[in-house]
mmCIF file with all atom_site columns, C-alpha atoms in Angstrom:
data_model
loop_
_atom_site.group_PDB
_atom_site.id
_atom_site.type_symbol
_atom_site.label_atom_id
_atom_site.label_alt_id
_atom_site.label_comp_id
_atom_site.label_asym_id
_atom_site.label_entity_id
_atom_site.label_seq_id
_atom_site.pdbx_PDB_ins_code
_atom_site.Cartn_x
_atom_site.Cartn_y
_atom_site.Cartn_z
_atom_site.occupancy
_atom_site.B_iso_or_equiv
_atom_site.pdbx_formal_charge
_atom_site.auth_seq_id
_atom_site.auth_comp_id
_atom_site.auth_asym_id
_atom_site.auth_atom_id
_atom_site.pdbx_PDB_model_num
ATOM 1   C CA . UNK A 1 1   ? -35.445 13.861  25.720 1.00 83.00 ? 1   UNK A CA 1
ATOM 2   C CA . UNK A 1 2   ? -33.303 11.752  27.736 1.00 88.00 ? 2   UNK A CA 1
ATOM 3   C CA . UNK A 1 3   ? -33.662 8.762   24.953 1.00 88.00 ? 3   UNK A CA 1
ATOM 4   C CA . UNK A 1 4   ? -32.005 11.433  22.611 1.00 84.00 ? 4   UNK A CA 1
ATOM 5   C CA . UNK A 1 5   ? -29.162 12.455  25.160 1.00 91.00 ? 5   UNK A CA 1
ATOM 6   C CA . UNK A 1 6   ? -28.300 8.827   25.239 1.00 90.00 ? 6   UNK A CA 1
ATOM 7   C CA . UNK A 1 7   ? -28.422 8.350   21.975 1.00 86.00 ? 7   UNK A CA 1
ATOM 8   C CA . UNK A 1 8   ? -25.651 11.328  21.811 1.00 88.00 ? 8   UNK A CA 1
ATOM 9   C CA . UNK A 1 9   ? -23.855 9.951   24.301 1.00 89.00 ? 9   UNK A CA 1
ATOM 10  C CA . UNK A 1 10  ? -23.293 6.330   22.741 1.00 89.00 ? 10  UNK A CA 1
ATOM 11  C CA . UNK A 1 11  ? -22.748 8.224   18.611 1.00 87.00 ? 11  UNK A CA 1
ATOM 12  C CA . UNK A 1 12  ? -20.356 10.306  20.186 1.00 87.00 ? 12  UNK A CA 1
ATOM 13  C CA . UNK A 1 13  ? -18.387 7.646   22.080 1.00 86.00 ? 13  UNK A CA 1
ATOM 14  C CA . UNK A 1 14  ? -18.620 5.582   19.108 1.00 84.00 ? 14  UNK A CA 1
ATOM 15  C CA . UNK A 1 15  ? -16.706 8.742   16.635 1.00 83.00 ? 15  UNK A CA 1
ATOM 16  C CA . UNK A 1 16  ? -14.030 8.632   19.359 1.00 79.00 ? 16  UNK A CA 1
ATOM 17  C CA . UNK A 1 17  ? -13.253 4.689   19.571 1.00 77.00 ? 17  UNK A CA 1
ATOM 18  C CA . UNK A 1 18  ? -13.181 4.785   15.735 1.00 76.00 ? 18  UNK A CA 1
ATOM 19  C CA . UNK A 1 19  ? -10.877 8.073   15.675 1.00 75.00 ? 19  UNK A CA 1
ATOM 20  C CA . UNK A 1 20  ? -8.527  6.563   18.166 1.00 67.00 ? 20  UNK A CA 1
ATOM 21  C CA . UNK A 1 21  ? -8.216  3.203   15.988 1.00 64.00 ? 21  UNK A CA 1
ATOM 22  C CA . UNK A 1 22  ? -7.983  4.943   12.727 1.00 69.00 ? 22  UNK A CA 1
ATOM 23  C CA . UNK A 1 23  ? -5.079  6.940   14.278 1.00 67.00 ? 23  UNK A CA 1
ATOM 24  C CA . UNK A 1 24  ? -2.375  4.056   13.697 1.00 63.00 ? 24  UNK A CA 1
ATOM 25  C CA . UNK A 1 25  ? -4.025  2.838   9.951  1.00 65.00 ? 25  UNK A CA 1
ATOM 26  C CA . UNK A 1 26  ? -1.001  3.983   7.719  1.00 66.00 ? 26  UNK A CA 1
ATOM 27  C CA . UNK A 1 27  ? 2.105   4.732   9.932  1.00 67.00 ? 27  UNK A CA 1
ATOM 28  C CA . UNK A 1 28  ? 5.348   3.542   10.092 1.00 66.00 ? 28  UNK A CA 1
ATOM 29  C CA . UNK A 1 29  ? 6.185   1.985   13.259 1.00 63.00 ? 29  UNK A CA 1
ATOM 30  C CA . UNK A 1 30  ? 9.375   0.279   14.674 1.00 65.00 ? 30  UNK A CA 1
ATOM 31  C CA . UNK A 1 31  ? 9.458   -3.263  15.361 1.00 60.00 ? 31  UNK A CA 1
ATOM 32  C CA . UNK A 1 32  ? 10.810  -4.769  18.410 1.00 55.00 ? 32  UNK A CA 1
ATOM 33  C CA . UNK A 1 33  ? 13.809  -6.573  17.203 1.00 50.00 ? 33  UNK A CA 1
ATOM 34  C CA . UNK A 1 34  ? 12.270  -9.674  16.886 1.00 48.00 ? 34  UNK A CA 1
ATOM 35  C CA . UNK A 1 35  ? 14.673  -12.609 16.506 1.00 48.00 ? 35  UNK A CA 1
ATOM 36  C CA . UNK A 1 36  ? 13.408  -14.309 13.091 1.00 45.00 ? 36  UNK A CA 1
ATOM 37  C CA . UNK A 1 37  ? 15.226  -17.479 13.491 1.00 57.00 ? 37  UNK A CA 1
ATOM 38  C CA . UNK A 1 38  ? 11.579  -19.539 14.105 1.00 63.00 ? 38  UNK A CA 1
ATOM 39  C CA . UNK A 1 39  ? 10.425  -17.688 11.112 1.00 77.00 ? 39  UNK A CA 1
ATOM 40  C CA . UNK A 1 40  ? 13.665  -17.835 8.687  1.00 84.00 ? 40  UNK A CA 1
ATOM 41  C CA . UNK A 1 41  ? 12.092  -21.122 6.708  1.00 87.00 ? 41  UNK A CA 1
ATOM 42  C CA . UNK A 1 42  ? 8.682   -19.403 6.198  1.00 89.00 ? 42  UNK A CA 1
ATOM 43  C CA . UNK A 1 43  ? 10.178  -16.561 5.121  1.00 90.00 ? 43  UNK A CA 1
ATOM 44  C CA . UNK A 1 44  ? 13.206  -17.719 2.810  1.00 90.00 ? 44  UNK A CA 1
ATOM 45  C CA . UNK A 1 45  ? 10.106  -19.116 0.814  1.00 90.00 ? 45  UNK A CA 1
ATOM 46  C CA . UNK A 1 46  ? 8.865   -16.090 -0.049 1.00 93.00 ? 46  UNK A CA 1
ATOM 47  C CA . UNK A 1 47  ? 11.728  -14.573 -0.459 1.00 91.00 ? 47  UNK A CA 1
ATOM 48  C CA . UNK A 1 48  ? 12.926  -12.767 2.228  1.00 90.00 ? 48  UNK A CA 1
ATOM 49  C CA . UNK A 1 49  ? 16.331  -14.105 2.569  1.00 87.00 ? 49  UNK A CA 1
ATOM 50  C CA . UNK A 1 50  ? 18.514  -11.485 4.372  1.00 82.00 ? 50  UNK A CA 1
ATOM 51  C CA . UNK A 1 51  ? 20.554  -10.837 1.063  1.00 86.00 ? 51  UNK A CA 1
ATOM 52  C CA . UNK A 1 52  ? 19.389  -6.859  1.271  1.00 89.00 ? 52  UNK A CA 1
ATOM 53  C CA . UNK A 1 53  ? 16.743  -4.991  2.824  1.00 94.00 ? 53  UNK A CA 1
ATOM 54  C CA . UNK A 1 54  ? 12.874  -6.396  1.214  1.00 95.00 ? 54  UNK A CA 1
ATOM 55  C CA . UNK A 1 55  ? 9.779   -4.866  1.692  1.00 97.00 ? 55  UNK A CA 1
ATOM 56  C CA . UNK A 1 56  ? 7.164   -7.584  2.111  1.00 97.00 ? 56  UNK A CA 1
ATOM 57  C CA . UNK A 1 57  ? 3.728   -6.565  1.908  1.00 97.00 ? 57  UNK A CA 1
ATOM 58  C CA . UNK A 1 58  ? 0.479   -8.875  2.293  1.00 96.00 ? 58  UNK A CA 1
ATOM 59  C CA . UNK A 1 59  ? -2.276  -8.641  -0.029 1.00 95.00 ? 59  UNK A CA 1
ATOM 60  C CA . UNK A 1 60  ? -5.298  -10.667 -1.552 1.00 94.00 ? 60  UNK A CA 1
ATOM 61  C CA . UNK A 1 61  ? -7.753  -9.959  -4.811 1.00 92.00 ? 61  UNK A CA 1
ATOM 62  C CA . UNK A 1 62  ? -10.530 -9.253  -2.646 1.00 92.00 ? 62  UNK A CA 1
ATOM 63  C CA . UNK A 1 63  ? -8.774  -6.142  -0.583 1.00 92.00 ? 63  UNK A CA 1
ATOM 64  C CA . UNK A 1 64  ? -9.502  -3.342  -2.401 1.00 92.00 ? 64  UNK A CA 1
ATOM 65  C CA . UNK A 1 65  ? -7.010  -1.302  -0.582 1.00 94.00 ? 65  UNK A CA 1
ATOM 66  C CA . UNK A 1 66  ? -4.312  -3.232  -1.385 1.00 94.00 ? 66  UNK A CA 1
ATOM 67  C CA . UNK A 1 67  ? -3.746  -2.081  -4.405 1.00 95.00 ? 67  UNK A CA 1
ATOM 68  C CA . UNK A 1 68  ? -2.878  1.233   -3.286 1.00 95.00 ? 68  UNK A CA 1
ATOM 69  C CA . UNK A 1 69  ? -0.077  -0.695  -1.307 1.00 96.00 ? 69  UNK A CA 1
ATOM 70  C CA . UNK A 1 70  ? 1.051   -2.212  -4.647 1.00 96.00 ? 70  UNK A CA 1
ATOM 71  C CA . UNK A 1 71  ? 1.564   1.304   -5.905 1.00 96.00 ? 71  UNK A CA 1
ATOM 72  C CA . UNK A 1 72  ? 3.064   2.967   -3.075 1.00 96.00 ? 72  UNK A CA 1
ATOM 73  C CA . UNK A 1 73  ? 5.926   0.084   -2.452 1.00 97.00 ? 73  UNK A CA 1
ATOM 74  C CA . UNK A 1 74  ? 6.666   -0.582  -6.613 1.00 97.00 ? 74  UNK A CA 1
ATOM 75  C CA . UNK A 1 75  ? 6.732   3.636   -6.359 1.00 97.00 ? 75  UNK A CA 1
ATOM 76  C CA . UNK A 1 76  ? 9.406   3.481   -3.442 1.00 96.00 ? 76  UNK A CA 1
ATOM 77  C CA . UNK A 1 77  ? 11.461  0.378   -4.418 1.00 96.00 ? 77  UNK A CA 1
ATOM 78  C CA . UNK A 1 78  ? 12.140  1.706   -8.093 1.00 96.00 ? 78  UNK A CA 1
ATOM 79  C CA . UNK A 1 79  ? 12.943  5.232   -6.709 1.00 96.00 ? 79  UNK A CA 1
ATOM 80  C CA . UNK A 1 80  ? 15.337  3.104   -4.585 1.00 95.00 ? 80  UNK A CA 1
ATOM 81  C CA . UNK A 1 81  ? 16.835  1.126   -7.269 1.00 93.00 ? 81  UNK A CA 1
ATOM 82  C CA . UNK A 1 82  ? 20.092  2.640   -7.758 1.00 93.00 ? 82  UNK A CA 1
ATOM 83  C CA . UNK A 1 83  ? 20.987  2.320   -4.283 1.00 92.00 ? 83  UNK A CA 1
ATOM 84  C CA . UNK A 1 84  ? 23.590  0.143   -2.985 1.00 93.00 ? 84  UNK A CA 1
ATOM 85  C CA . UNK A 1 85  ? 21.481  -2.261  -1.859 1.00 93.00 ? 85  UNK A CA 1
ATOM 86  C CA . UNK A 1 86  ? 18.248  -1.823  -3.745 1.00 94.00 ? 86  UNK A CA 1
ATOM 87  C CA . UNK A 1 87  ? 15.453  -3.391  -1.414 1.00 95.00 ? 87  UNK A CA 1
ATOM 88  C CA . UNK A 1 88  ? 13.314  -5.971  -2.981 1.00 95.00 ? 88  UNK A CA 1
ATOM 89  C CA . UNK A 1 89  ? 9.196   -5.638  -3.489 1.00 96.00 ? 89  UNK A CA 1
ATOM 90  C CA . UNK A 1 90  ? 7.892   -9.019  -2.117 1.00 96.00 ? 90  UNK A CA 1
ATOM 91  C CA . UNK A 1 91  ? 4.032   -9.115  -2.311 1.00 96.00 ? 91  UNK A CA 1
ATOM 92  C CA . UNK A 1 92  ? 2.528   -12.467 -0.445 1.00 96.00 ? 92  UNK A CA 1
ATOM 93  C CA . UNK A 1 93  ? -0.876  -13.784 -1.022 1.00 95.00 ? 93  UNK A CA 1
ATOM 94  C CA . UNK A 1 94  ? -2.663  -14.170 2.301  1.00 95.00 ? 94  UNK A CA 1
ATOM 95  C CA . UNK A 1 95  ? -4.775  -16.686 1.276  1.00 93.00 ? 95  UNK A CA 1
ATOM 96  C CA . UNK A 1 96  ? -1.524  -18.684 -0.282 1.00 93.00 ? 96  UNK A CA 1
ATOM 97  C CA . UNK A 1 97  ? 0.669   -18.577 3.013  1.00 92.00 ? 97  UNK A CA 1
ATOM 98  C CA . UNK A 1 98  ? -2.068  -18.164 5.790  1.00 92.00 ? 98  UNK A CA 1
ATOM 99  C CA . UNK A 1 99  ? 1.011   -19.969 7.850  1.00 91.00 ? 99  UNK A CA 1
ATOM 100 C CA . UNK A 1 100 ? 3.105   -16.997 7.302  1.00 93.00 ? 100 UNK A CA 1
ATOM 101 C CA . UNK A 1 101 ? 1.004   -14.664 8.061  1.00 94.00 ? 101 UNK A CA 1
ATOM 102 C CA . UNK A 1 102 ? -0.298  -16.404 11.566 1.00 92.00 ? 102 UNK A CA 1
ATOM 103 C CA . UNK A 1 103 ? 3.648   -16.671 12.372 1.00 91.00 ? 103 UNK A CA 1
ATOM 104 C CA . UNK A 1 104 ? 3.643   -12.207 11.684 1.00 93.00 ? 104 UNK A CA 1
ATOM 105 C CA . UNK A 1 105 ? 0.519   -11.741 13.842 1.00 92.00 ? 105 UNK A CA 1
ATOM 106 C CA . UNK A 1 106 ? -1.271  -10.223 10.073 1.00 93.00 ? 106 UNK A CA 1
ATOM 107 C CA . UNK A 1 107 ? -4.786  -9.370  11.588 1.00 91.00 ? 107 UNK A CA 1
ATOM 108 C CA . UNK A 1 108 ? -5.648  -7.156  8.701  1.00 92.00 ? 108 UNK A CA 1
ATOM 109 C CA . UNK A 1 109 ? -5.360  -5.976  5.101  1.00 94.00 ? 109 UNK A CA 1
ATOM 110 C CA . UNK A 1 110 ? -3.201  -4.665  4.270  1.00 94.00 ? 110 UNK A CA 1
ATOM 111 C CA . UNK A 1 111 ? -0.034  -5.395  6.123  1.00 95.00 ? 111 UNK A CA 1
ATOM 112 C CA . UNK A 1 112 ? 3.450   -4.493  5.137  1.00 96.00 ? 112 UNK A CA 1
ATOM 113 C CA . UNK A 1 113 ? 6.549   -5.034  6.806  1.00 96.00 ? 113 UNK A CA 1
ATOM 114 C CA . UNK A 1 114 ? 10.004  -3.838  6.337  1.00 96.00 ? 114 UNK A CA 1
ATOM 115 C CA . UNK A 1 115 ? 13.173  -6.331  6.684  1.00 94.00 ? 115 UNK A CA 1
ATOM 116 C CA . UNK A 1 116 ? 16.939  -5.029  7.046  1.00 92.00 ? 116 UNK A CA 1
ATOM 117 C CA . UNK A 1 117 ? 19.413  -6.601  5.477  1.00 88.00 ? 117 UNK A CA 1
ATOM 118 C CA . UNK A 1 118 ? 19.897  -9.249  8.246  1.00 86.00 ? 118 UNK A CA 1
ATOM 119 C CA . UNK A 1 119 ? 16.588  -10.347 7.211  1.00 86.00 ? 119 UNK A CA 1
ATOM 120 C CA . UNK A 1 120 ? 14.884  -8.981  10.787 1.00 89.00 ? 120 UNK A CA 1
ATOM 121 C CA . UNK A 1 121 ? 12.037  -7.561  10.944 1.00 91.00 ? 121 UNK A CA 1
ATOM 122 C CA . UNK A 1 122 ? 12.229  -3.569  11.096 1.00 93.00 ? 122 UNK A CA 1
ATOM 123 C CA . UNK A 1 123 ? 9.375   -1.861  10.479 1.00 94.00 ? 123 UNK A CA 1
ATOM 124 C CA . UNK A 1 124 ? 5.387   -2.700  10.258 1.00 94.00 ? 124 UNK A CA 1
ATOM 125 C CA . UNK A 1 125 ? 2.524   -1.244  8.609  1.00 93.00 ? 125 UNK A CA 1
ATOM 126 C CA . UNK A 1 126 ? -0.941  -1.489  8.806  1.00 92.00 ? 126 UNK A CA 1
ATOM 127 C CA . UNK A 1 127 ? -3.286  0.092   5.821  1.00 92.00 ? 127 UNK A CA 1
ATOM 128 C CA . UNK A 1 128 ? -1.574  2.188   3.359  1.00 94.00 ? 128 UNK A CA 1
ATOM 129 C CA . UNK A 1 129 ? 2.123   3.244   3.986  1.00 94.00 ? 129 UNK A CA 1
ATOM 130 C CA . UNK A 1 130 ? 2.607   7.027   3.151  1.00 94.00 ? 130 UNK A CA 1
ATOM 131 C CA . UNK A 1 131 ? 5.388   6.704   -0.059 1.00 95.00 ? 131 UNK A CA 1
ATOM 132 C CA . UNK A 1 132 ? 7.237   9.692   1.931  1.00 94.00 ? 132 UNK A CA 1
ATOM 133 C CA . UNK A 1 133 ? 7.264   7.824   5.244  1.00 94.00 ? 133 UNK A CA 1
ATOM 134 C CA . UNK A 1 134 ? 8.202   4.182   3.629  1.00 95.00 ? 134 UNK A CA 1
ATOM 135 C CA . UNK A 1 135 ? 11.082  5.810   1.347  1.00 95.00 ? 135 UNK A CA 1
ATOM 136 C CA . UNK A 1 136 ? 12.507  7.324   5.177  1.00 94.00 ? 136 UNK A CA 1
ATOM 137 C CA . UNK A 1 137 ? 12.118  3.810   6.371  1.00 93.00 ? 137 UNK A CA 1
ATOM 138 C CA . UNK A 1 138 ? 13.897  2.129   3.515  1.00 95.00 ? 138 UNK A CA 1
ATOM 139 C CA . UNK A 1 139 ? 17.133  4.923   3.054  1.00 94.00 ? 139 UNK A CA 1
ATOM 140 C CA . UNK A 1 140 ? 19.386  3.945   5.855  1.00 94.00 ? 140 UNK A CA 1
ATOM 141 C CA . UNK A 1 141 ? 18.606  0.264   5.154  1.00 92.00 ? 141 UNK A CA 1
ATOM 142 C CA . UNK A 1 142 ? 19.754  0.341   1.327  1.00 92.00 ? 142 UNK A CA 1
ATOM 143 C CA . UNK A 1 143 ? 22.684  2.273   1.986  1.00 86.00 ? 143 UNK A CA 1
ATOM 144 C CA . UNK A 1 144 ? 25.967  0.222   1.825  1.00 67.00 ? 144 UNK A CA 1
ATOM 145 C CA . UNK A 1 145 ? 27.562  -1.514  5.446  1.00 59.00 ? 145 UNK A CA 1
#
């Protein structure tokens, strides 16, 4: 009996460590205002430049997930098109620019970020960005100065 309390015990501890670290997969949340200047060479190579608002996401053949990311941000960009500053899609290969994504602390796939139009870092996501939530993310930025 007591075996099967503590066996309890430890599957019911386990269901709330992996609720409380599945709570964050998927949200938008704000950056910090991180200064990029360090980072504006890594990033001007893949395109982030500071020329408009870009939506950079991280992504590799083997993560299944991420192409559910592909959707959501091609999905979100073209609805965002006609703005005045239309943001730009910019999907990185982890495996191609593992220096990049040491520089943006990427731990996991998938990882998107969102950049304002000063090319700093606004916005970061981890899993699979709700299209409703990203699209809030990206208005203000594509609207003009």
């Amino acid at each position: 009996m007591i075996q099967l309390t503590i066996l309890a015990v430890v599957l019911l501890a386990a269901l709330a460590v992996g609720i409380l670290l599945r709570r964050r997969e998927g949200k938008v949340r704000a950056a910090d205002g991180i200064d990029l200047s360090d980072r504006a060479d890594l990033l001007a190579a893949v395109g982030v430049t500071g020329d408009g608002p870009a939506v950079l996401h991280f992504s590799a053949e083997w993560c299944g997930p991420c192409d559910a990311v592909r959707r959501v941000v091609a999905n979100v960009t073209d609805q965002l098109a006609g703005s005045p500053q239309p943001p730009q899609d910019i999907e990185v290969d982890i495996d191609a620019e593992p220096a990049l994504a040491r520089e943006l602390n990427v731990l996991s796939l998938p990882t998107t970020f969102v950049f304002d139009t000063a090319g700093r870092e606004r916005f970061r996501i981890s899993g699979v960005p709700k299209a409703t939530d990203l699209q809030s993310a990206l208005e203000p930025l594509t609207a003009a100065a």
